[in-house]
């Protein structure tokens, strides 16, 4: 079952990791609402880079087994957003 969840970024310039709160759920897609945010899927999962110190809204598509209502977390990972281009 697929569902979408809205979450906000940390509000700090750099890179945030986007993960689910349930180990049986998987992040399928991340869409950003601002031109200064960039979402990208890397080997280690989904990340969002921010070039401004400002909060942005993310729409995260999650796939989970029936009966699982997964949450989504956004956690600060790197201080410099340029890293996301090389992942």
mmCIF file of C-alpha atoms in Angstrom:
data_model
loop_
_atom_site.group_PDB
_atom_site.id
_atom_site.type_symbol
_atom_site.label_atom_id
_atom_site.label_comp_id
_atom_site.label_asym_id
_atom_site.label_seq_id
_atom_site.Cartn_x
_atom_site.Cartn_y
_atom_site.Cartn_z
ATOM 1 C CA UNK A 1 0.000 0.000 0.000
ATOM 2 C CA UNK A 2 1.307 3.453 -0.924
ATOM 3 C CA UNK A 3 0.606 6.611 1.016
ATOM 4 C CA UNK A 4 1.955 10.171 1.079
ATOM 5 C CA UNK A 5 3.159 11.993 4.165
ATOM 6 C CA UNK A 6 3.978 15.704 4.515
ATOM 7 C CA UNK A 7 6.996 16.664 6.632
ATOM 8 C CA UNK A 8 9.188 19.740 7.020
ATOM 9 C CA UNK A 9 12.948 20.067 6.632
ATOM 10 C CA UNK A 10 15.257 21.029 9.493
ATOM 11 C CA UNK A 11 15.403 24.652 8.375
ATOM 12 C CA UNK A 12 19.202 24.615 8.217
ATOM 13 C CA UNK A 13 21.451 24.702 5.156
ATOM 14 C CA UNK A 14 22.862 21.236 4.442
ATOM 15 C CA UNK A 15 21.558 17.717 3.859
ATOM 16 C CA UNK A 16 18.777 15.862 5.683
ATOM 17 C CA UNK A 17 18.126 12.108 5.483
ATOM 18 C CA UNK A 18 14.491 11.071 4.912
ATOM 19 C CA UNK A 19 13.540 7.754 6.562
ATOM 20 C CA UNK A 20 10.469 5.872 7.791
ATOM 21 C CA UNK A 21 9.681 5.080 11.407
ATOM 22 C CA UNK A 22 8.715 1.487 10.552
ATOM 23 C CA UNK A 23 11.400 -0.945 9.284
ATOM 24 C CA UNK A 24 8.835 -2.655 7.002
ATOM 25 C CA UNK A 25 8.090 0.599 5.149
ATOM 26 C CA UNK A 26 10.123 2.068 2.275
ATOM 27 C CA UNK A 27 10.467 5.637 1.015
ATOM 28 C CA UNK A 28 9.596 5.509 -2.698
ATOM 29 C CA UNK A 29 9.754 9.188 -3.662
ATOM 30 C CA UNK A 30 10.441 12.601 -2.132
ATOM 31 C CA UNK A 31 9.153 15.826 -3.698
ATOM 32 C CA UNK A 32 10.252 19.245 -2.470
ATOM 33 C CA UNK A 33 8.238 22.479 -2.454
ATOM 34 C CA UNK A 34 10.998 25.079 -2.859
ATOM 35 C CA UNK A 35 13.503 25.781 -5.610
ATOM 36 C CA UNK A 36 16.325 25.867 -3.020
ATOM 37 C CA UNK A 37 15.634 22.266 -1.980
ATOM 38 C CA UNK A 38 16.781 19.226 -3.956
ATOM 39 C CA UNK A 39 15.645 15.660 -3.223
ATOM 40 C CA UNK A 40 17.768 12.770 -4.456
ATOM 41 C CA UNK A 41 17.831 9.002 -4.019
ATOM 42 C CA UNK A 42 21.286 7.649 -3.208
ATOM 43 C CA UNK A 43 22.583 4.187 -2.300
ATOM 44 C CA UNK A 44 21.818 4.829 1.364
ATOM 45 C CA UNK A 45 18.261 6.110 0.813
ATOM 46 C CA UNK A 46 16.609 9.479 0.160
ATOM 47 C CA UNK A 47 18.224 12.815 1.014
ATOM 48 C CA UNK A 48 17.194 16.457 0.703
ATOM 49 C CA UNK A 49 19.731 19.261 0.272
ATOM 50 C CA UNK A 50 18.914 22.836 1.268
ATOM 51 C CA UNK A 51 20.852 25.873 0.095
ATOM 52 C CA UNK A 52 19.088 28.250 2.553
ATOM 53 C CA UNK A 53 18.434 28.436 6.270
ATOM 54 C CA UNK A 54 14.674 28.173 5.841
ATOM 55 C CA UNK A 55 12.084 25.459 6.491
ATOM 56 C CA UNK A 56 10.687 23.644 3.439
ATOM 57 C CA UNK A 57 7.845 21.187 2.996
ATOM 58 C CA UNK A 58 8.399 17.666 1.620
ATOM 59 C CA UNK A 59 5.836 15.261 0.216
ATOM 60 C CA UNK A 60 7.114 11.746 0.870
ATOM 61 C CA UNK A 61 5.591 8.701 -0.841
ATOM 62 C CA UNK A 62 5.910 5.587 1.320
ATOM 63 C CA UNK A 63 5.169 1.951 0.508
ATOM 64 C CA UNK A 64 4.189 -0.252 3.444
ATOM 65 C CA UNK A 65 2.475 -3.597 4.073
ATOM 66 C CA UNK A 66 -1.271 -3.521 4.818
ATOM 67 C CA UNK A 67 -1.980 -2.421 8.373
ATOM 68 C CA UNK A 68 1.287 -0.488 8.755
ATOM 69 C CA UNK A 69 0.892 3.279 9.169
ATOM 70 C CA UNK A 70 4.488 4.487 8.842
ATOM 71 C CA UNK A 71 5.695 7.865 9.933
ATOM 72 C CA UNK A 72 8.518 9.748 8.253
ATOM 73 C CA UNK A 73 11.524 11.410 9.876
ATOM 74 C CA UNK A 74 13.850 14.073 8.497
ATOM 75 C CA UNK A 75 17.240 14.064 10.223
ATOM 76 C CA UNK A 76 20.202 16.389 9.737
ATOM 77 C CA UNK A 77 23.066 14.461 8.125
ATOM 78 C CA UNK A 78 25.611 16.855 6.554
ATOM 79 C CA UNK A 79 26.363 20.569 6.943
ATOM 80 C CA UNK A 80 27.191 21.239 3.309
ATOM 81 C CA UNK A 81 24.588 20.643 0.550
ATOM 82 C CA UNK A 82 27.062 20.087 -2.311
ATOM 83 C CA UNK A 83 27.602 16.479 -1.150
ATOM 84 C CA UNK A 84 24.246 15.425 -2.630
ATOM 85 C CA UNK A 85 25.520 15.856 -6.211
ATOM 86 C CA UNK A 86 28.115 13.097 -5.794
ATOM 87 C CA UNK A 87 26.038 10.417 -4.073
#
